[in-house]
PDB file of C-alpha atoms and ligand atoms in Angstrom:
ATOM      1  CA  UNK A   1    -122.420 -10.708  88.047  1.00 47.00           C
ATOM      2  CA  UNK A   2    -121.482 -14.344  88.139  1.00 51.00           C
ATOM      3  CA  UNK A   3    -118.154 -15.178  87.507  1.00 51.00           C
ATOM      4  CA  UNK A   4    -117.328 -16.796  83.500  1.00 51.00           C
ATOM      5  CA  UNK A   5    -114.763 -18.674  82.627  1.00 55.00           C
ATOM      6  CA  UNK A   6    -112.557 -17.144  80.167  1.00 60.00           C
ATOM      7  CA  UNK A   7    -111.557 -18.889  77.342  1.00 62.00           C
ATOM      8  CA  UNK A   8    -109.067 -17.577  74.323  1.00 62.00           C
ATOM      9  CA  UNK A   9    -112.197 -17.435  72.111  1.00 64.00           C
ATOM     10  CA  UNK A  10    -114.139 -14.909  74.352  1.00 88.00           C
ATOM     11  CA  UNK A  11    -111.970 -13.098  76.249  1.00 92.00           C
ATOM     12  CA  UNK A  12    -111.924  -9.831  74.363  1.00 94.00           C
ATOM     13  CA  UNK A  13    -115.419  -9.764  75.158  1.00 95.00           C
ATOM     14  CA  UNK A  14    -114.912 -10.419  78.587  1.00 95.00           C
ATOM     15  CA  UNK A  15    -112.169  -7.596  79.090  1.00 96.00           C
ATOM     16  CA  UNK A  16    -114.684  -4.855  77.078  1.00 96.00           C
ATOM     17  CA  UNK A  17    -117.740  -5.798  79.309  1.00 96.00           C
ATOM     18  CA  UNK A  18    -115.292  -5.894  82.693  1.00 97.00           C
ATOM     19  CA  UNK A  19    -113.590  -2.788  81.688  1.00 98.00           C
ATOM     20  CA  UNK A  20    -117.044  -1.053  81.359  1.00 98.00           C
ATOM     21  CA  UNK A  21    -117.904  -2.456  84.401  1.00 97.00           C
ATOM     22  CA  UNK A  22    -114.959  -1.090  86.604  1.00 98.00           C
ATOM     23  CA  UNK A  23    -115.226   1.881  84.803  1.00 98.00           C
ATOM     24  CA  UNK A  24    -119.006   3.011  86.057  1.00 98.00           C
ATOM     25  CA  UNK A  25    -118.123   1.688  89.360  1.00 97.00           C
ATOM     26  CA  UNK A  26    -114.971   4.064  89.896  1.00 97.00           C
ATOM     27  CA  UNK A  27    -116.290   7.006  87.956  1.00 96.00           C
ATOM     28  CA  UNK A  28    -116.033  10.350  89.637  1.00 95.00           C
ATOM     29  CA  UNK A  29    -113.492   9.082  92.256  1.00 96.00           C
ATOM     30  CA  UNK A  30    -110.206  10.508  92.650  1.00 94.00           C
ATOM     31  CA  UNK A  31    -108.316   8.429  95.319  1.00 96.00           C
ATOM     32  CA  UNK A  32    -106.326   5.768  93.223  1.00 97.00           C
ATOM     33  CA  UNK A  33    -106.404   3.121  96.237  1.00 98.00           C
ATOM     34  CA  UNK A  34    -109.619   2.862  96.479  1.00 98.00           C
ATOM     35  CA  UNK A  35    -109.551   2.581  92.345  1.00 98.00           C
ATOM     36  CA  UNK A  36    -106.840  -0.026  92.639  1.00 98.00           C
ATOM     37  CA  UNK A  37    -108.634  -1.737  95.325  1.00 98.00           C
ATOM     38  CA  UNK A  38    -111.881  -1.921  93.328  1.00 98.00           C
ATOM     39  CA  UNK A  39    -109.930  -3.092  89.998  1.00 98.00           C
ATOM     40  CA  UNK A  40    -108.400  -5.380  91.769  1.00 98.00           C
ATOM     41  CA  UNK A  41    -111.002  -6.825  93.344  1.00 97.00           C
ATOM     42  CA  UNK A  42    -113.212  -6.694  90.215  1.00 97.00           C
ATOM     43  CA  UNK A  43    -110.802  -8.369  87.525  1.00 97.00           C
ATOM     44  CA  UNK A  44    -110.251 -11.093  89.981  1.00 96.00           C
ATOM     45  CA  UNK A  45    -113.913 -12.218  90.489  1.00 95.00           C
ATOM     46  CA  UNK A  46    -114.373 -12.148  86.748  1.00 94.00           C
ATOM     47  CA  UNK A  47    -111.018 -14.131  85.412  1.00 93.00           C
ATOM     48  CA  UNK A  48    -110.374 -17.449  86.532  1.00 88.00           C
ATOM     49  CA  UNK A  49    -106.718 -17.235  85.129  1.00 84.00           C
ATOM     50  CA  UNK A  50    -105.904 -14.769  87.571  1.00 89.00           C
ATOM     51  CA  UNK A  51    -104.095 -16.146  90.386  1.00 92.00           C
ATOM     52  CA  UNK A  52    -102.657 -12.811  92.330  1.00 96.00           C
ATOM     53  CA  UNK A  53    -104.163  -9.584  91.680  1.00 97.00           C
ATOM     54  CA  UNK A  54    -102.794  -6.204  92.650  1.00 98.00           C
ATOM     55  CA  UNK A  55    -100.805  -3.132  92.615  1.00 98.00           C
ATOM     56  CA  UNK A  56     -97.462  -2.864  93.554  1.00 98.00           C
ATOM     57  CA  UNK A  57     -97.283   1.579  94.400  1.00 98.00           C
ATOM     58  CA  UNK A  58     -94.189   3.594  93.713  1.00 98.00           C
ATOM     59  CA  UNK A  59     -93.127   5.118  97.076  1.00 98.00           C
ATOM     60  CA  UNK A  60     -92.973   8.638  97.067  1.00 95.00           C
ATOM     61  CA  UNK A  61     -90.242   8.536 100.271  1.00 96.00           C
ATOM     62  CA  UNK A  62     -88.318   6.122  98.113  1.00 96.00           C
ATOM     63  CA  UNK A  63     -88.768   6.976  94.279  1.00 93.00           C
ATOM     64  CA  UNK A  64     -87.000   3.912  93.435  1.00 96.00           C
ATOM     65  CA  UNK A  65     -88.529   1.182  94.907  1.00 98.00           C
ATOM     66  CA  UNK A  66     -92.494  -0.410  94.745  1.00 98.00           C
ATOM     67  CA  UNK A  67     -94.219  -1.120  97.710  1.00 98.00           C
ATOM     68  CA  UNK A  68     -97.313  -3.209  97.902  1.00 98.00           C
ATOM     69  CA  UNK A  69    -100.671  -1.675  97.204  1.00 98.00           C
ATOM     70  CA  UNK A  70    -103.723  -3.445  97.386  1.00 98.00           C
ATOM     71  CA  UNK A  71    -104.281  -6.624  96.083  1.00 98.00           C
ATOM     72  CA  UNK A  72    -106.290  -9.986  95.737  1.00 97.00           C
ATOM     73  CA  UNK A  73    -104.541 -13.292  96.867  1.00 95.00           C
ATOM     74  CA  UNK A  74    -102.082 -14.760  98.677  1.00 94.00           C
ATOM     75  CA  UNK A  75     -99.433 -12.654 100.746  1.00 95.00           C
ATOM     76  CA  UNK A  76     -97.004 -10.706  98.115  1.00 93.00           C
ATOM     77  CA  UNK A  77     -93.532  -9.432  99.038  1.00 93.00           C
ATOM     78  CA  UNK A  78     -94.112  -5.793 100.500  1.00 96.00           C
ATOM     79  CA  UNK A  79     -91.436  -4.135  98.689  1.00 97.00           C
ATOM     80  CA  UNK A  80     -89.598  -4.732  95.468  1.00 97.00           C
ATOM     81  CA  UNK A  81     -86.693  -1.821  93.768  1.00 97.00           C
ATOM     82  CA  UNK A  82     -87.050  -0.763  90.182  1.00 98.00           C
ATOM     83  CA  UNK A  83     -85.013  -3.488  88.052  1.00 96.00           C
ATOM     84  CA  UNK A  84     -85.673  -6.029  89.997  1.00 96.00           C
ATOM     85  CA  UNK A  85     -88.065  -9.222  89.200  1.00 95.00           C
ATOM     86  CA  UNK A  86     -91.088  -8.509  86.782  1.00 97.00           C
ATOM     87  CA  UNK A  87     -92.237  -5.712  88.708  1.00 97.00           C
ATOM     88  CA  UNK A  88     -89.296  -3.541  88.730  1.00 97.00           C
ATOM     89  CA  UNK A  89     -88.425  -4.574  85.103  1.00 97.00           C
ATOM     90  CA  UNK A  90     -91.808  -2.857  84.060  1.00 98.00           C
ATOM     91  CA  UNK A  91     -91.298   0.246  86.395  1.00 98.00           C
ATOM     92  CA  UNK A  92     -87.869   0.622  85.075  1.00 98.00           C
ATOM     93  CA  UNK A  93     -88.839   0.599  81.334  1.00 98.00           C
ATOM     94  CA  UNK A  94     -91.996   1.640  81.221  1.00 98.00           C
ATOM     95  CA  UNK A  95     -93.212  -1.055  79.095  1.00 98.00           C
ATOM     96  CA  UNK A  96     -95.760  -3.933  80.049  1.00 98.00           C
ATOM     97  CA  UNK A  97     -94.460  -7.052  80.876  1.00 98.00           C
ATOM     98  CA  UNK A  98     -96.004 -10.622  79.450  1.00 97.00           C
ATOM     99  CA  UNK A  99     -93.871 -13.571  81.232  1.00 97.00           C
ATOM    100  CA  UNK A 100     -95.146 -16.786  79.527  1.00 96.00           C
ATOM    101  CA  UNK A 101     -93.098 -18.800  81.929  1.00 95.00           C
ATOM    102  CA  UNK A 102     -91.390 -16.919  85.414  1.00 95.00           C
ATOM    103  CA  UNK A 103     -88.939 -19.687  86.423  1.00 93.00           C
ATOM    104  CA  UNK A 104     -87.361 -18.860  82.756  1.00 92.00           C
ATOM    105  CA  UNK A 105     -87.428 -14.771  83.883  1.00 90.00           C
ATOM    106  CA  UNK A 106     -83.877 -13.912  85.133  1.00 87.00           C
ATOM    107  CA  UNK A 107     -84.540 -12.049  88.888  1.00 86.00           C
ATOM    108  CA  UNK A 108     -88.175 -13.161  89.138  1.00 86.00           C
ATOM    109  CA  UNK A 109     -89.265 -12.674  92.630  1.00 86.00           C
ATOM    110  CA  UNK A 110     -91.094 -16.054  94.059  1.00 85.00           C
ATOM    111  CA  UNK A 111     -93.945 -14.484  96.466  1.00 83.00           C
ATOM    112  CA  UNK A 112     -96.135 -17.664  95.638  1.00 85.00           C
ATOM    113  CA  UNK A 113     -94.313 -20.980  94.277  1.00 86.00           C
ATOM    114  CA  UNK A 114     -97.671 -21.299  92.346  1.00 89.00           C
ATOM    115  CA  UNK A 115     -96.936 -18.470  90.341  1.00 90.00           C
ATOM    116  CA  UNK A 116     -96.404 -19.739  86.890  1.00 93.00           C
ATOM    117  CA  UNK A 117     -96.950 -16.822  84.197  1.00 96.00           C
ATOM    118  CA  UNK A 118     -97.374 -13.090  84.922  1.00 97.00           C
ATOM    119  CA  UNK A 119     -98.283  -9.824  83.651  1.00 98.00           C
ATOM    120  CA  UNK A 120     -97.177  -6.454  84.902  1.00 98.00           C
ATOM    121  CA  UNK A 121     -98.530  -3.239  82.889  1.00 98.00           C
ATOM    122  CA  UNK A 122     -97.095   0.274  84.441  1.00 98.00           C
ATOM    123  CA  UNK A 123     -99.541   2.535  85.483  1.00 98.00           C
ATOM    124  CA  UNK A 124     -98.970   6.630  84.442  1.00 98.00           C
ATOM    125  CA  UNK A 125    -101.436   9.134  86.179  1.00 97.00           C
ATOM    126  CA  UNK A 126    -102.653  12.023  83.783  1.00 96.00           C
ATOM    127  CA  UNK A 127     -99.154  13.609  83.141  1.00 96.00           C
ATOM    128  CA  UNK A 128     -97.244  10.802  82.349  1.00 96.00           C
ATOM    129  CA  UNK A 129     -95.596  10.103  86.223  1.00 97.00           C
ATOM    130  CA  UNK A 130     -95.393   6.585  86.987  1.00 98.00           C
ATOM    131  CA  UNK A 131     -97.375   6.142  89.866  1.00 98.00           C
ATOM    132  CA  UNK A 132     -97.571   2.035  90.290  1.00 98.00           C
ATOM    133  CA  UNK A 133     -97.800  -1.041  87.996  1.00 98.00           C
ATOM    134  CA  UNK A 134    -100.192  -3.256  88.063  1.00 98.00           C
ATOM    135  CA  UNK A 135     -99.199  -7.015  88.530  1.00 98.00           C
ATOM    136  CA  UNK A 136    -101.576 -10.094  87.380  1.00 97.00           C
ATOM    137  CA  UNK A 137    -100.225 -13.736  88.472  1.00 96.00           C
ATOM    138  CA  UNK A 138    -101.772 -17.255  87.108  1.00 95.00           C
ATOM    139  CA  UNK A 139    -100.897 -20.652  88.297  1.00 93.00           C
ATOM    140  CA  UNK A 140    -100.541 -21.769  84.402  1.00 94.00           C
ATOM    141  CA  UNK A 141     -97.510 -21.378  82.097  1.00 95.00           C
ATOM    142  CA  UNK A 142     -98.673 -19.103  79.222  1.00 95.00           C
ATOM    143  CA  UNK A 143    -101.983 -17.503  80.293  1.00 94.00           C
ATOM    144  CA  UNK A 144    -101.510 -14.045  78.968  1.00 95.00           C
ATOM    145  CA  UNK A 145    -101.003 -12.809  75.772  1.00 95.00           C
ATOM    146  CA  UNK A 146    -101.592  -9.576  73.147  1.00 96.00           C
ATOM    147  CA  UNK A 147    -105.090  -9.438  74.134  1.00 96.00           C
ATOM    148  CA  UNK A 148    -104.811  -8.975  78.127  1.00 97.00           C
ATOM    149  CA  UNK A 149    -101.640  -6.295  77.499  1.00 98.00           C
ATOM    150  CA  UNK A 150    -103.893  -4.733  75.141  1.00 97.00           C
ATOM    151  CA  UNK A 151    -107.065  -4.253  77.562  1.00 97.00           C
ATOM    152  CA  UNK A 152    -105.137  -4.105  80.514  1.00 98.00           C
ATOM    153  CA  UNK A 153    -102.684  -1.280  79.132  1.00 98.00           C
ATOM    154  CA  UNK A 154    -106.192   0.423  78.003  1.00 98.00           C
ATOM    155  CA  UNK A 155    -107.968   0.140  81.212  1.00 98.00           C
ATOM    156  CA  UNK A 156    -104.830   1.795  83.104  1.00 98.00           C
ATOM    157  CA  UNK A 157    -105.119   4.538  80.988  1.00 98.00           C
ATOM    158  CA  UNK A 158    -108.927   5.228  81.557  1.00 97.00           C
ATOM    159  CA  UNK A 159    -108.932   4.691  84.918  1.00 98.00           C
ATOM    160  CA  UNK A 160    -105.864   6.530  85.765  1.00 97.00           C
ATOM    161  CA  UNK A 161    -104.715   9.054  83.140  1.00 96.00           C
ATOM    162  CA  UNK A 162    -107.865  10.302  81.650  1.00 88.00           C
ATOM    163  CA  UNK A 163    -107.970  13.858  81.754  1.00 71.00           C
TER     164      UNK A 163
HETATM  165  N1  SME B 201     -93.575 -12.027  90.716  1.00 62.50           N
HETATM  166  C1  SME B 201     -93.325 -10.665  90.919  1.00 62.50           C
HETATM  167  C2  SME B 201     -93.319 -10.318  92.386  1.00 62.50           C
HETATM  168  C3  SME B 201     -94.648  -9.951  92.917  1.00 62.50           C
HETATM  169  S1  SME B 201     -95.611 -11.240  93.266  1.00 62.50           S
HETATM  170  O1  SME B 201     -95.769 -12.128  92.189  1.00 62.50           O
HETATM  171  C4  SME B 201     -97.002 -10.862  93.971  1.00 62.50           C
HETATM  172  C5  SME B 201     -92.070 -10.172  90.247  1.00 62.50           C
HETATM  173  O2  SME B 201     -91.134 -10.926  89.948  1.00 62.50           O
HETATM  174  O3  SME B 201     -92.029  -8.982  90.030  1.00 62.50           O
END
């Protein structure tokens, strides 16, 4: 499939054909790195927006604290403790995280100085553990919205806590 590039007036339709996409791909498999691996590489190749691509994992020898999973772009930080920056903000709470702007996001953690928005949307396996978040970078101020938490948040779900 050949790359599109998204604009506000089709991107719903881009997430629901992507989302099918990713979801044939990965059906049936069970290990969630290769499934982040895949997503990642799959929502990357379709969204020009998206700048940085990846999971950040919780550690299971340090509950506490994300450690990088895999991931499309340039070099992230490897590890980054709940609270902390976007990341840890959305593993603290819970709740997806839309940063129009990151220099104006107290604690944001710099990995790229290119970075200008960000999403992060936690990740819960089937009963309701967090297991990662999922963290989406552009080099523009204000490239996510309503619609990305919304399709994002939904593909999380299906590809991680569907029973
Ligand atoms: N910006 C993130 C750190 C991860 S990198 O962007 C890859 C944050 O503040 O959580």
């Amino acid at each position: 499939m050949q790359p599109v590039k998204v604009s506000a007036a089709n991107k719903q339709e881009k997430y629901q054909e992507v989302t099918k996409q990713i979801l044939a791909v990965i059906d049936g498999e069970t290990n969630d790195v290769s499934k982040m691996a895949t997503i990642s590489c799959l929502l990357d190749q379709n969204f020009d927006s998206y700048f940085w691509t990846g999971f950040y994992m919780v550690d299971p020898l340090k509950p506490t604290e994300l450690v990088v999973g895999p991931y499309q772009g340039t070099m992230g930080c490897l590890r980054i403790p709940f609270g902390r920056g976007v990341c840890g903000t959305a593993a603290e709470t819970g709740e997806t995280q839309v940063v129009a702007d990151v220099h104006a996001f107290e604690g944001h953690i710099a990995c790229d100085h290119r970075s200008q928005s960000e999403i992060v949307v936690p990740v819960f396996d089937a009963s309701r553990k967090l297991i990662a978040v999922l963290d989406v970078d552009s080099d523009q101020k204000n490239s996510f919205d309503e619609i990305d938490k919304h399709y994002l948040e939904d593909l999380m779900t299906k590809a991680f806590a569907a029973v």
